[in-house]
Short mmCIF file of C-alpha atoms and ligand atoms in Angstrom, two decimals:
data_model
loop_
_atom_site.label_atom_id
_atom_site.label_comp_id
_atom_site.label_asym_id
_atom_site.label_seq_id
_atom_site.Cartn_x
_atom_site.Cartn_y
_atom_site.Cartn_z
CA MET A 1 -14.95 13.56 -10.54
CA THR A 2 -16.01 17.09 -9.93
CA PHE A 3 -14.09 19.64 -8.15
CA LYS A 4 -13.68 23.20 -7.77
CA THR A 5 -10.34 24.78 -8.27
CA LEU A 6 -8.25 27.57 -7.89
CA ASP A 7 -11.07 29.45 -11.23
CA ASP A 8 -13.27 29.16 -8.48
CA ILE A 9 -12.15 30.34 -5.35
CA GLY A 10 -13.31 33.77 -5.80
CA ASP A 11 -11.15 36.85 -3.70
CA VAL A 12 -8.64 35.38 -1.93
CA ARG A 13 -7.24 38.78 -0.85
CA GLY A 14 -6.63 38.81 3.11
CA LYS A 15 -8.05 35.54 3.48
CA ARG A 16 -5.80 32.83 5.10
CA VAL A 17 -5.14 29.78 2.89
CA LEU A 18 -4.80 26.74 4.25
CA VAL A 19 -2.46 24.98 0.83
CA ARG A 20 -1.78 21.42 1.44
CA GLU A 21 1.71 20.47 -0.69
CA ASP A 22 4.09 17.68 -0.68
CA LEU A 23 7.35 19.02 0.74
CA ASN A 24 8.46 15.41 0.99
CA VAL A 25 11.56 15.96 -0.51
CA PRO A 26 14.96 13.97 -0.51
CA MET A 27 17.61 15.45 1.61
CA ASP A 28 21.73 14.76 2.20
CA GLY A 29 21.86 16.79 5.45
CA ALA A 30 20.96 20.26 4.13
CA ARG A 31 20.45 19.90 0.87
CA VAL A 32 17.63 19.07 -1.31
CA THR A 33 18.95 16.30 -3.89
CA ASP A 34 15.58 16.77 -6.20
CA ASP A 35 13.54 19.34 -6.06
CA THR A 36 10.69 18.22 -8.17
CA ARG A 37 8.08 18.62 -5.50
CA LEU A 38 9.15 21.82 -4.44
CA ARG A 39 8.86 23.15 -8.11
CA ALA A 40 5.65 20.98 -8.69
CA ALA A 41 4.27 22.75 -5.14
CA ALA A 42 5.71 26.58 -6.65
CA PRO A 43 2.96 27.92 -8.87
CA THR A 44 0.01 27.73 -6.85
CA ILE A 45 1.31 28.93 -3.29
CA ALA A 46 2.51 31.66 -6.13
CA GLU A 47 -0.66 32.15 -7.97
CA LEU A 48 -2.88 32.66 -4.16
CA ALA A 49 0.10 34.45 -3.05
CA ASP A 50 0.30 36.74 -6.30
CA LYS A 51 -3.61 37.40 -5.83
CA GLY A 52 -3.22 38.71 -2.45
CA ALA A 53 -3.53 35.86 -0.13
CA ILE A 54 -1.95 34.74 2.92
CA VAL A 55 -0.49 31.37 1.95
CA LEU A 56 -0.03 28.88 5.19
CA VAL A 57 1.70 24.93 3.84
CA LEU A 58 0.98 22.28 5.01
CA ALA A 59 2.71 18.89 4.90
CA HIS A 60 4.72 15.51 5.92
CA PHE A 61 7.69 14.99 5.99
CA GLY A 62 9.10 11.79 7.13
CA ARG A 63 7.78 9.60 9.29
CA PRO A 64 7.81 11.31 12.62
CA LYS A 65 4.62 9.29 14.62
CA GLY A 66 3.35 11.94 16.45
CA VAL A 67 6.81 12.90 18.09
CA PRO A 68 8.50 16.21 17.12
CA SER A 69 12.25 16.32 16.10
CA ALA A 70 14.55 18.46 14.34
CA GLU A 71 15.45 14.82 12.05
CA PHE A 72 11.81 15.53 10.82
CA SER A 73 11.34 19.49 11.14
CA LEU A 74 9.59 21.22 7.83
CA ALA A 75 12.28 24.07 8.58
CA GLN A 76 14.94 22.36 6.96
CA VAL A 77 12.70 22.99 3.75
CA THR A 78 11.41 26.44 4.47
CA GLN A 79 14.70 28.04 2.71
CA PRO A 80 14.84 25.38 -0.55
CA LEU A 81 10.75 25.93 -0.61
CA ALA A 82 11.74 29.85 -1.03
CA HIS A 83 14.54 29.31 -3.57
CA VAL A 84 12.14 28.23 -5.41
CA LEU A 85 9.69 30.02 -5.26
CA GLY A 86 11.83 33.43 -5.75
CA ARG A 87 9.99 35.20 -2.95
CA GLU A 88 10.40 35.13 1.11
CA VAL A 89 9.26 32.01 2.79
CA ARG A 90 8.39 31.94 7.02
CA TYR A 91 8.47 29.19 9.07
CA VAL A 92 5.93 28.49 11.76
CA ASP A 93 6.27 26.25 14.31
CA TRP A 94 2.89 24.29 16.01
CA GLU A 95 4.09 26.37 19.43
CA GLY A 96 2.64 30.03 19.04
CA ASP A 97 1.29 29.65 15.20
CA LYS A 98 -2.29 31.65 15.98
CA GLU A 99 -0.34 34.17 16.96
CA ALA A 100 2.94 33.90 14.49
CA VAL A 101 0.04 33.73 11.62
CA ALA A 102 -1.95 36.70 12.75
CA THR A 103 1.17 38.61 11.96
CA LEU A 104 1.28 37.72 8.08
CA GLN A 105 0.54 40.23 5.86
CA PRO A 106 -1.19 39.72 2.67
CA GLY A 107 0.67 37.99 0.09
CA ASP A 108 3.27 36.30 2.62
CA VAL A 109 4.08 33.25 2.59
CA ALA A 110 4.20 30.52 5.74
CA VAL A 111 5.60 26.97 5.55
CA LEU A 112 4.09 25.31 8.79
CA GLU A 113 5.88 22.90 11.01
CA ASN A 114 5.88 18.82 10.19
CA THR A 115 1.59 18.01 10.25
CA ARG A 116 2.98 14.71 11.44
CA PHE A 117 3.83 16.13 15.03
CA PHE A 118 0.70 15.61 15.43
CA GLY A 119 -0.39 12.11 15.92
CA GLY A 120 -3.99 12.55 15.48
CA GLU A 121 -2.81 13.61 11.61
CA GLU A 122 -2.51 10.33 10.11
CA ARG A 123 -5.57 8.82 12.17
CA ASN A 124 -7.96 12.20 10.96
CA ASP A 125 -8.82 13.31 14.83
CA PRO A 126 -11.32 15.92 14.00
CA LYS A 127 -9.43 17.53 16.63
CA VAL A 128 -6.19 18.16 14.49
CA VAL A 129 -8.75 18.73 11.96
CA GLU A 130 -10.22 21.61 14.27
CA ARG A 131 -6.22 22.48 14.94
CA PHE A 132 -5.53 22.99 11.49
CA ALA A 133 -8.86 24.62 10.48
CA SER A 134 -8.56 27.58 12.92
CA LEU A 135 -5.56 28.86 11.32
CA GLY A 136 -7.31 29.19 7.97
CA ASP A 137 -10.48 30.68 5.58
CA LEU A 138 -10.48 28.54 2.75
CA TYR A 139 -8.90 24.84 2.31
CA VAL A 140 -6.39 24.20 -0.95
CA ASN A 141 -5.17 20.39 -1.50
CA ASP A 142 -2.40 20.37 -4.31
CA ALA A 143 -0.73 17.61 -3.14
CA PHE A 144 -2.26 14.39 -5.10
CA SER A 145 0.88 11.90 -3.67
CA ALA A 146 -0.72 11.96 -0.27
CA ALA A 147 -4.36 11.65 -1.94
CA HIS A 148 -4.67 8.02 -1.23
CA ARG A 149 -4.34 8.52 2.20
CA ALA A 150 -7.92 10.22 4.48
CA HIS A 151 -5.63 11.75 7.28
CA ALA A 152 -6.57 15.55 8.74
CA SER A 153 -4.43 17.60 6.16
CA THR A 154 -5.72 15.55 3.25
CA GLU A 155 -8.47 14.92 4.03
CA GLY A 156 -10.32 16.18 7.24
CA LEU A 157 -9.65 19.96 6.25
CA ALA A 158 -11.77 19.69 3.33
CA HIS A 159 -15.15 18.38 5.37
CA VAL A 160 -15.11 22.03 7.82
CA LEU A 161 -13.67 24.32 5.25
CA PRO A 162 -14.51 25.56 1.62
CA ALA A 163 -12.34 22.97 -0.15
CA PHE A 164 -10.35 23.48 -3.77
CA ALA A 165 -7.80 21.43 -6.06
CA GLY A 166 -4.35 23.55 -6.48
CA ARG A 167 -3.23 23.32 -10.15
CA SER A 168 -0.58 20.22 -9.88
CA MET A 169 -3.57 18.37 -8.14
CA GLN A 170 -5.66 19.15 -10.71
CA ALA A 171 -3.40 18.97 -13.80
CA GLU A 172 -2.50 15.56 -12.47
CA LEU A 173 -6.77 14.83 -12.02
CA GLU A 174 -6.97 15.82 -15.10
CA ALA A 175 -4.77 13.83 -17.21
CA LEU A 176 -5.87 10.74 -15.20
CA GLU A 177 -8.97 11.80 -16.55
CA LYS A 178 -7.89 11.97 -20.18
CA ALA A 179 -5.69 8.33 -19.33
CA LEU A 180 -8.33 6.37 -17.78
CA GLY A 181 -12.01 7.67 -16.95
CA LYS A 182 -12.98 9.03 -20.14
CA PRO A 183 -10.66 8.33 -22.40
CA GLU A 184 -9.94 8.16 -26.11
CA HIS A 185 -10.14 4.39 -27.46
CA PRO A 186 -8.46 2.20 -28.61
CA VAL A 187 -6.59 2.77 -25.52
CA ALA A 188 -3.17 0.11 -23.97
CA ALA A 189 -1.82 -0.38 -20.44
CA VAL A 190 1.64 -0.56 -20.38
CA VAL A 191 2.50 -2.86 -17.00
CA GLY A 192 5.61 -4.10 -16.46
CA GLY A 193 8.32 -4.36 -13.30
CA ALA A 194 9.07 -7.06 -11.08
CA LYS A 195 5.81 -9.32 -9.58
CA VAL A 196 2.59 -9.81 -10.58
CA SER A 197 1.78 -9.90 -6.33
CA THR A 198 2.09 -5.98 -6.12
CA LYS A 199 0.32 -5.15 -9.11
CA LEU A 200 -2.49 -7.51 -9.11
CA ASP A 201 -5.65 -4.80 -8.51
CA VAL A 202 -3.91 -3.15 -11.21
CA LEU A 203 -3.80 -5.63 -13.41
CA LYS A 204 -7.63 -6.52 -13.00
CA HIS A 205 -9.43 -3.47 -12.71
CA LEU A 206 -7.04 -2.21 -16.32
CA VAL A 207 -8.27 -6.15 -17.83
CA GLY A 208 -11.96 -4.23 -17.86
CA LYS A 209 -11.01 -1.11 -19.12
CA VAL A 210 -8.50 -1.36 -21.69
CA ASP A 211 -7.81 -2.92 -25.25
CA HIS A 212 -4.18 -3.70 -24.89
CA LEU A 213 -2.95 -5.03 -22.28
CA ILE A 214 1.09 -5.15 -22.46
CA ILE A 215 2.66 -7.04 -19.89
CA GLY A 216 6.01 -6.75 -19.68
CA GLY A 217 9.20 -7.26 -17.06
CA GLY A 218 9.42 -10.00 -14.52
CA MET A 219 5.75 -10.01 -13.90
CA ALA A 220 5.54 -11.19 -17.70
CA ASN A 221 7.44 -14.43 -16.54
CA THR A 222 4.82 -15.72 -14.10
CA PHE A 223 2.17 -15.37 -17.18
CA LEU A 224 4.32 -16.86 -19.29
CA ALA A 225 5.05 -19.99 -16.95
CA ALA A 226 1.42 -20.17 -16.24
CA ARG A 227 0.78 -20.95 -20.13
CA GLY A 228 3.12 -23.11 -19.61
CA VAL A 229 6.53 -21.54 -20.97
CA ASP A 230 9.86 -23.20 -19.12
CA VAL A 231 11.05 -19.60 -17.92
CA GLY A 232 14.17 -21.22 -16.48
CA LYS A 233 15.83 -19.04 -13.92
CA SER A 234 13.69 -15.95 -14.18
CA LEU A 235 12.11 -14.13 -11.63
CA CYS A 236 9.15 -15.46 -11.24
CA GLU A 237 6.12 -15.91 -8.97
CA HIS A 238 4.39 -20.25 -9.72
CA ASP A 239 2.21 -19.73 -7.01
CA LEU A 240 -0.01 -17.28 -9.05
CA ARG A 241 -0.35 -19.45 -11.89
CA ASP A 242 -4.02 -19.70 -10.86
CA THR A 243 -4.57 -15.63 -10.55
CA ALA A 244 -2.62 -15.09 -13.75
CA LEU A 245 -4.45 -17.62 -16.00
CA GLU A 246 -8.08 -16.03 -14.31
CA ILE A 247 -6.38 -12.53 -15.41
CA LEU A 248 -5.71 -14.03 -18.71
CA GLU A 249 -9.25 -15.06 -19.24
CA ALA A 250 -10.77 -12.12 -17.47
CA ALA A 251 -8.93 -10.48 -20.89
CA ASP A 252 -10.34 -12.06 -22.97
CA LYS A 253 -13.98 -12.36 -21.80
CA ALA A 254 -13.71 -8.26 -21.76
CA GLY A 255 -11.95 -8.35 -25.74
CA CYS A 256 -8.97 -7.01 -23.93
CA THR A 257 -5.81 -8.31 -26.00
CA VAL A 258 -3.22 -8.92 -23.83
CA HIS A 259 0.38 -8.81 -25.62
CA LEU A 260 2.97 -10.92 -23.85
CA PRO A 261 6.93 -11.10 -25.32
CA TYR A 262 7.45 -13.60 -27.43
CA ASP A 263 11.24 -13.38 -27.57
CA VAL A 264 12.79 -12.51 -24.56
CA VAL A 265 16.74 -11.60 -24.19
CA VAL A 266 18.49 -13.87 -21.51
CA SER A 267 22.02 -14.17 -19.08
CA LYS A 268 22.94 -16.67 -16.43
CA GLU A 269 24.21 -13.34 -14.78
CA PHE A 270 22.58 -10.30 -13.71
CA ARG A 271 24.77 -7.94 -13.74
CA ALA A 272 25.91 -4.96 -16.03
CA ASN A 273 26.84 -6.62 -19.66
CA PRO A 274 26.89 -9.92 -19.43
CA PRO A 275 26.90 -12.55 -21.94
CA THR A 276 23.41 -12.46 -23.09
CA ARG A 277 21.28 -14.72 -25.62
CA THR A 278 17.98 -12.91 -27.77
CA VAL A 279 15.37 -16.36 -27.98
CA ASN A 280 12.07 -17.11 -28.52
CA VAL A 281 10.34 -17.84 -24.86
CA HIS A 282 10.15 -21.17 -25.70
CA GLU A 283 14.36 -21.47 -25.97
CA VAL A 284 15.38 -20.10 -22.45
CA ALA A 285 17.62 -22.67 -20.84
CA ALA A 286 17.44 -23.86 -17.30
CA ASP A 287 20.69 -22.01 -15.99
CA GLU A 288 19.17 -18.24 -17.49
CA MET A 289 17.31 -15.50 -16.32
CA ILE A 290 14.81 -13.15 -18.50
CA LEU A 291 16.65 -10.09 -18.53
CA ASP A 292 14.64 -7.82 -21.23
CA VAL A 293 11.87 -8.00 -23.77
CA GLY A 294 13.44 -9.04 -27.24
CA PRO A 295 13.48 -6.58 -30.14
CA ALA A 296 11.47 -8.68 -32.28
CA ALA A 297 8.32 -8.37 -29.41
CA VAL A 298 9.23 -4.72 -28.84
CA GLU A 299 8.90 -3.48 -32.73
CA ALA A 300 4.87 -5.51 -32.81
CA LEU A 301 4.79 -3.50 -29.49
CA GLY A 302 5.14 -0.20 -31.29
CA ASP A 303 3.40 -1.00 -34.08
CA ALA A 304 0.14 -2.23 -31.66
CA LEU A 305 1.10 1.36 -29.92
CA LYS A 306 0.68 3.31 -33.17
CA THR A 307 -2.86 2.02 -33.49
CA CYS A 308 -3.91 3.47 -29.84
CA ARG A 309 -4.80 6.89 -28.85
CA THR A 310 -4.47 6.63 -25.37
CA LEU A 311 -1.77 5.05 -23.03
CA VAL A 312 -1.05 4.55 -19.34
CA TRP A 313 2.02 3.25 -18.54
CA ASN A 314 3.69 1.59 -14.90
CA GLY A 315 6.58 -0.60 -14.93
CA PRO A 316 9.46 -0.72 -16.82
CA MET A 317 9.60 -3.87 -19.36
CA GLY A 318 12.90 -5.54 -18.43
CA ALA A 319 15.39 -4.72 -15.45
CA PHE A 320 16.44 -1.39 -16.90
CA GLU A 321 19.21 -0.35 -14.50
CA ILE A 322 21.53 -2.76 -16.07
CA PRO A 323 23.23 -2.22 -19.17
CA PRO A 324 21.65 -3.41 -21.52
CA PHE A 325 18.30 -5.32 -20.51
CA ASP A 326 17.14 -1.36 -20.63
CA THR A 327 16.35 -2.03 -24.30
CA ALA A 328 13.54 -2.55 -24.70
CA THR A 329 12.03 -0.15 -22.41
CA VAL A 330 13.97 2.76 -23.50
CA ALA A 331 12.68 1.64 -27.13
CA LEU A 332 8.65 1.45 -26.39
CA ALA A 333 9.53 4.73 -24.39
CA LYS A 334 11.30 6.61 -27.27
CA THR A 335 8.22 4.74 -29.72
CA ALA A 336 5.16 6.53 -27.18
CA ALA A 337 6.49 9.66 -27.02
CA ALA A 338 7.00 10.11 -30.98
CA LEU A 339 3.83 9.20 -30.67
CA THR A 340 2.70 11.40 -28.15
CA GLN A 341 4.18 14.28 -29.55
CA SER A 342 3.39 14.01 -33.59
CA GLY A 343 -0.56 14.35 -31.53
CA SER A 344 -2.04 10.36 -32.13
CA LEU A 345 -1.51 9.17 -28.88
CA VAL A 346 -2.07 10.43 -24.99
CA SER A 347 0.33 8.82 -22.53
CA VAL A 348 0.32 9.21 -19.01
CA ALA A 349 2.85 7.11 -16.90
CA GLY A 350 3.58 6.71 -13.41
CA GLY A 351 5.47 5.07 -10.50
CA GLY A 352 8.77 5.76 -9.06
CA ASP A 353 10.95 3.34 -11.47
CA THR A 354 8.77 4.12 -14.72
CA VAL A 355 10.01 7.53 -13.53
CA ALA A 356 13.19 6.93 -13.60
CA ALA A 357 13.29 4.52 -16.67
CA LEU A 358 12.05 7.53 -18.50
CA ASN A 359 14.20 10.07 -17.34
CA HIS A 360 16.91 7.86 -18.71
CA ALA A 361 15.81 7.55 -21.90
CA GLY A 362 15.56 10.88 -22.11
CA VAL A 363 11.94 11.48 -23.16
CA ALA A 364 9.72 12.31 -19.36
CA ASP A 365 9.00 15.30 -21.14
CA ASP A 366 7.56 13.99 -24.18
CA PHE A 367 4.80 12.61 -22.85
CA THR A 368 1.49 14.02 -22.28
CA PHE A 369 2.62 13.82 -18.61
CA VAL A 370 4.43 11.68 -15.89
CA SER A 371 3.27 11.45 -12.33
CA THR A 372 5.68 11.06 -9.44
CA ALA A 373 3.08 10.71 -6.95
CA GLY A 374 3.43 6.67 -6.69
CA GLY A 375 1.38 4.86 -4.29
CA ALA A 376 -1.56 7.54 -5.45
CA PHE A 377 -1.00 6.93 -8.74
CA LEU A 378 -1.35 2.84 -8.48
CA GLU A 379 -4.42 3.48 -6.11
CA TRP A 380 -5.75 5.43 -9.27
CA MET A 381 -4.48 2.53 -11.73
CA GLU A 382 -6.12 -0.14 -9.61
CA GLY A 383 -9.50 1.76 -9.79
CA ARG A 384 -9.76 3.17 -6.01
CA GLU A 385 -11.45 6.43 -5.34
CA LEU A 386 -8.79 7.91 -3.52
CA PRO A 387 -10.63 9.83 -0.58
CA GLY A 388 -8.61 12.91 -0.32
CA VAL A 389 -10.10 13.25 -4.05
CA LYS A 390 -13.10 12.37 -3.23
CA ALA A 391 -13.77 14.87 -0.34
CA LEU A 392 -13.17 17.79 -2.86
CA GLY A 393 -16.34 16.68 -4.53
P1 ADP B 401 7.41 1.13 -10.55
O1 ADP B 401 7.80 2.10 -9.31
O2 ADP B 401 7.56 2.15 -11.80
O3 ADP B 401 5.91 0.77 -10.58
P2 ADP B 401 7.97 -1.66 -10.17
O4 ADP B 401 8.96 -1.52 -8.67
O5 ADP B 401 7.05 -2.24 -9.94
O6 ADP B 401 7.94 -0.51 -11.16
O7 ADP B 401 9.18 -2.73 -10.94
C1 ADP B 401 10.31 -2.08 -10.96
C2 ADP B 401 11.11 -2.92 -10.99
O8 ADP B 401 11.23 -4.56 -11.75
C3 ADP B 401 13.01 -2.89 -11.18
O9 ADP B 401 13.86 -3.09 -10.34
C4 ADP B 401 13.62 -3.56 -12.74
O10 ADP B 401 15.36 -3.97 -11.92
C5 ADP B 401 12.79 -5.05 -12.19
N1 ADP B 401 12.48 -6.09 -13.82
C6 ADP B 401 11.89 -5.39 -14.57
N2 ADP B 401 12.05 -6.53 -15.65
C7 ADP B 401 13.17 -7.67 -15.02
C8 ADP B 401 12.69 -9.24 -14.88
N3 ADP B 401 12.81 -9.87 -16.01
N4 ADP B 401 13.64 -9.55 -13.95
C9 ADP B 401 13.87 -9.07 -12.75
N5 ADP B 401 13.74 -7.96 -12.53
C10 ADP B 401 13.25 -7.28 -13.19
MG1 MG B 402 9.30 0.60 -7.74
#
């Protein structure tokens, strides 16, 4: 994996730099409800502006499907971004953009309107690539979360302008490289969440890469059932029995130890604080659901992590939104965080619910790296080459 960064970009004074960011923030009316993505964009924008570049931020917002509208206008994100940056940010519409950009001075920052107001953005249409490229001298891609899509602003531009990774993109790629590219062994992967079917490619890729595969959450039930365990009323994909057995066999061949829970927390009801039982996996009653990994298994998993140098984590160990079924996820997350802080473990985690679970456990900051990239993170865990990253190479 080779790519140029802002360290290689040279003198940017007076140059117009097109910076692809992820500004796709959740909003409630005019208020940004989570500014994580704006804070991730800030270092690259500030660094370039401080060096005298004319910074032109390119981003998509929602799914306007080529139809301009106020609802999907990036005008509404301009002030929140200015607030996070602590500097003025101009907004530039796709009408008269050339003239507007020509008035900008070195050090100025502008947000260009939603890239998806052009239908050709998502088709990577060369005309749209050219439309964007004509505004800038250099291209910086800082949006890892959009790198699994080959769109004009995420991929096409890298072929027509000198292209560099921004600081957020760089941090993400370096962390992911450390976790699965060239990791220190032994490597453990925690894969949890609801269903095997959404993470088949992740599991298939990981068995050939990691030394320990820890399977938790609803998807563990599918593996347990495939091995002949009666999982009662648990969430379980019985039709994936053969697939599950194939994955277990592939792991065996690759020398990857698969950890499935041997004790579990069960309940008859899927609600907060219902009556529960902690039982061996062979003692689940016909009317019970497995909703969390049990304490004995969690302790054994913690011991396994202590022998590892690297951890990659996607998916919670139980139905963590509902107490007390957050217990295993929180306990294992705390162990991983403590091992990371003591310097024995490199820990990288990602996934929408995983990030929420780590925040809930209060340990997100104690992991080496937590990716908020969602789809791009999962595709990377599947071992796929992301087009937006490849184009930077
Ligand atoms: P991520 O977003 O991090 O990739 P997923 O979306 O794959 O994670 O999985 C998260 C969901 O899995 C959560 O909603 C959680 O409640 C659910 N889940 C975890 N364990 C169980 C279980 N034993 N039974 C039912 N649902 C579960
Ligand atoms: Mg999810």
